[in-house]
Coordinates of C-alpha atoms in Angstrom, one line a residue:
M1 CA 6.4 -28.9 -5.9
K2 CA 7.4 -25.5 -7.2
K3 CA 5.8 -26.4 -10.6
V4 CA 2.5 -27.5 -9.0
L5 CA 2.4 -24.1 -7.1
V6 CA 3.0 -22.1 -10.2
L7 CA 0.3 -24.1 -12.1
S8 CA -2.1 -23.7 -9.2
L9 CA -1.5 -19.9 -9.1
T10 CA -1.9 -19.7 -12.9
W11 CA -5.2 -21.6 -12.7
V12 CA -6.5 -19.3 -9.9
V13 CA -5.5 -16.2 -11.9
L14 CA -7.4 -17.5 -15.0
V15 CA -10.4 -18.5 -13.0
L16 CA -10.7 -15.2 -11.1
S17 CA -10.0 -13.0 -14.1
A18 CA -12.4 -14.7 -16.5
Q19 CA -15.6 -12.9 -17.6
V20 CA -19.1 -14.1 -17.0
P21 CA -21.0 -15.0 -20.2
G22 CA -22.6 -11.8 -21.4
E23 CA -20.3 -9.6 -19.3
S24 CA -18.4 -8.3 -22.4
A25 CA -21.7 -7.1 -24.0
R26 CA -22.6 -5.3 -20.8
A27 CA -19.2 -3.7 -20.4
T28 CA -19.3 -2.2 -23.9
L29 CA -22.2 0.0 -22.9
A30 CA -21.3 3.6 -22.1
A31 CA -21.1 4.2 -18.4
P32 CA -20.7 7.4 -16.3
E33 CA -17.2 8.2 -15.3
M34 CA -15.9 6.7 -12.1
H35 CA -12.7 6.6 -10.2
L36 CA -11.3 3.7 -8.2
R37 CA -8.3 3.4 -6.0
L38 CA -6.7 0.8 -3.7
V39 CA -5.8 2.0 -0.2
R40 CA -3.5 0.0 2.0
D41 CA -4.6 -0.2 5.7
G42 CA -1.5 -2.1 6.7
R43 CA 0.8 -4.9 5.5
T44 CA -2.1 -7.3 4.8
R45 CA -5.2 -5.1 4.9
F46 CA -6.6 -3.0 2.1
H47 CA -9.8 -1.5 0.9
V48 CA -11.1 -0.1 -2.4
E49 CA -12.6 3.4 -2.7
A50 CA -14.8 4.3 -5.7
E51 CA -16.4 7.6 -6.7
A52 CA -18.8 8.3 -9.4
T53 CA -21.4 10.8 -10.6
V54 CA -24.6 9.5 -12.3
A55 CA -27.3 11.2 -14.2
A56 CA -30.1 9.9 -11.9
P57 CA -32.0 11.3 -8.9
K58 CA -31.0 10.1 -5.5
A59 CA -34.2 8.0 -5.1
V60 CA -33.4 6.1 -8.3
V61 CA -29.8 5.5 -7.0
W62 CA -31.0 4.0 -3.8
D63 CA -33.8 2.0 -5.5
T64 CA -31.2 0.5 -7.8
V65 CA -28.5 -0.3 -5.2
R66 CA -31.1 -1.8 -2.9
D67 CA -33.0 -3.9 -5.6
Y68 CA -31.4 -7.0 -4.1
D69 CA -33.8 -9.4 -5.7
H70 CA -32.9 -8.3 -9.2
L71 CA -29.2 -7.3 -9.0
S72 CA -28.1 -10.5 -10.7
R73 CA -30.0 -9.5 -13.8
F74 CA -27.6 -6.7 -14.6
I75 CA -24.4 -7.0 -12.4
P76 CA -21.6 -9.1 -14.0
M77 CA -20.3 -11.9 -11.8
L78 CA -23.4 -12.0 -9.6
V79 CA -25.1 -15.3 -10.0
T80 CA -27.8 -14.9 -7.4
S81 CA -29.0 -12.2 -5.1
H82 CA -32.1 -12.2 -2.9
R83 CA -33.5 -11.1 0.4
T84 CA -33.9 -13.9 3.0
Q85 CA -33.7 -14.6 6.7
Y86 CA -30.6 -15.6 8.7
N87 CA -31.0 -16.3 12.5
G88 CA -34.4 -14.6 12.4
R89 CA -33.0 -11.4 10.9
P90 CA -33.5 -10.0 7.4
V91 CA -30.4 -10.4 5.2
I92 CA -29.3 -10.4 1.6
E93 CA -27.8 -13.6 0.2
Q94 CA -25.5 -13.3 -2.8
V95 CA -23.3 -15.6 -4.8
G96 CA -20.7 -14.3 -7.2
R97 CA -18.9 -16.3 -9.8
A98 CA -15.9 -16.0 -12.1
N99 CA -16.0 -18.4 -15.1
L100 CA -13.4 -19.8 -17.5
M101 CA -15.1 -22.2 -20.0
F102 CA -16.2 -25.1 -17.7
I103 CA -14.3 -24.0 -14.6
H104 CA -15.9 -21.6 -12.1
F105 CA -15.1 -20.1 -8.7
D106 CA -18.0 -19.2 -6.5
A107 CA -18.1 -17.0 -3.4
K108 CA -21.2 -16.7 -1.2
A109 CA -22.0 -13.9 1.2
V110 CA -24.9 -13.4 3.6
L111 CA -25.0 -9.7 4.1
E112 CA -26.6 -7.6 6.8
E113 CA -27.8 -4.2 5.6
T114 CA -27.8 -1.0 7.6
F115 CA -29.6 1.7 5.6
D116 CA -29.9 5.3 6.9
P117 CA -31.8 7.4 4.4
G118 CA -31.5 10.5 6.6
A119 CA -27.7 10.2 6.5
D120 CA -27.7 9.0 2.8
S121 CA -25.7 6.0 3.8
L122 CA -25.8 2.2 3.5
T123 CA -23.5 -0.4 4.9
L124 CA -23.4 -4.1 3.9
R125 CA -21.5 -6.4 6.2
A126 CA -21.0 -10.2 5.9
V127 CA -22.5 -12.2 8.7
S128 CA -21.9 -15.6 7.1
G129 CA -20.5 -17.1 3.9
D130 CA -17.1 -17.4 2.2
F131 CA -15.6 -14.2 3.6
V132 CA -13.5 -13.7 6.7
R133 CA -14.3 -10.0 6.3
F134 CA -16.6 -8.2 3.9
E135 CA -17.9 -4.7 4.3
S136 CA -19.2 -2.1 1.8
S137 CA -20.2 1.4 2.7
W138 CA -22.2 3.6 0.4
H139 CA -22.7 7.4 0.6
V140 CA -24.8 9.4 -1.9
K141 CA -25.3 13.1 -2.3
S142 CA -27.6 15.0 -4.7
I143 CA -25.7 17.4 -6.8
S144 CA -29.0 18.5 -8.6
P145 CA -32.5 17.0 -8.8
T146 CA -31.2 14.7 -11.7
V147 CA -27.5 14.1 -10.8
T148 CA -26.1 12.2 -7.8
S149 CA -22.6 11.6 -6.6
I150 CA -21.8 8.2 -5.1
N151 CA -18.9 7.2 -2.8
V152 CA -18.2 3.5 -2.1
T153 CA -15.7 1.9 0.2
S154 CA -15.3 -1.9 0.1
E155 CA -13.1 -4.3 1.9
A156 CA -13.2 -8.1 1.4
Q157 CA -11.1 -11.1 2.4
L158 CA -12.0 -14.7 1.4
K159 CA -11.8 -17.5 3.9
R160 CA -9.9 -19.7 1.4
W161 CA -6.3 -18.9 0.7
V162 CA -5.7 -16.7 -2.3
P163 CA -2.4 -14.8 -2.9
Q164 CA -2.7 -11.3 -1.5
W165 CA -1.9 -9.5 -4.7
L166 CA -4.6 -11.6 -6.5
E167 CA -7.2 -10.9 -3.8
R168 CA -6.5 -7.1 -4.0
W169 CA -6.8 -7.2 -7.8
Q170 CA -10.0 -9.3 -7.7
V171 CA -11.8 -7.1 -5.2
R172 CA -10.9 -4.0 -7.2
K173 CA -12.0 -5.6 -10.5
T174 CA -15.3 -6.9 -8.9
L175 CA -16.1 -3.5 -7.5
A176 CA -15.4 -1.8 -10.8
H177 CA -17.6 -4.2 -12.9
S178 CA -20.4 -4.1 -10.3
L179 CA -20.4 -0.3 -9.9
R180 CA -20.2 0.3 -13.6
A181 CA -23.3 -2.0 -14.1
L182 CA -25.2 -0.3 -11.4
L183 CA -24.4 3.1 -12.9
I184 CA -25.7 2.0 -16.3
E185 CA -28.8 0.6 -14.7
M186 CA -29.4 3.8 -12.6
E187 CA -29.3 5.9 -15.8
R188 CA -31.5 3.5 -17.6
R189 CA -34.1 3.7 -14.8
A190 CA -33.9 7.5 -14.5
P191 CA -36.9 9.5 -15.8
S192 CA -36.2 11.1 -19.2

């Protein structure tokens, strides 16, 4: 039994840590500096905080973050992303994937968006899918007409059992890869 558990955990680590095809090419692109940290909210709860500064106007930042129908084109691990309806309300449906050769692990989220341009904030909260809890809060601030600071706080917990240390590591890794890809895309979209 112990051997089966160790092999199962090893498989989960390999699956969750594998890169998506093409991810390594994207990760080699230069990206603006960002800082991430894991914050414990209790014995079993945690969230990830990220800060970054990007050479793009605030409007470009929001247009990129909220481009839900095209995010999967440039965000590693995001298989699909599109706007749809859920119980008569507009939502964003996303599926993320970690791959290892022919084995993959998918996680689906149906997200409700609360966007407040006056407060320069956005919150995405799971209303359905593979998460017990998923919430991501974004706050942006113009430093100059062409530079914007971004603060993100994300918390996620899958419905299926995953060792807590692995879940923390995966949430942190996913946020890092996703934010880095978004920052690169924001700078690409920024006017020269």
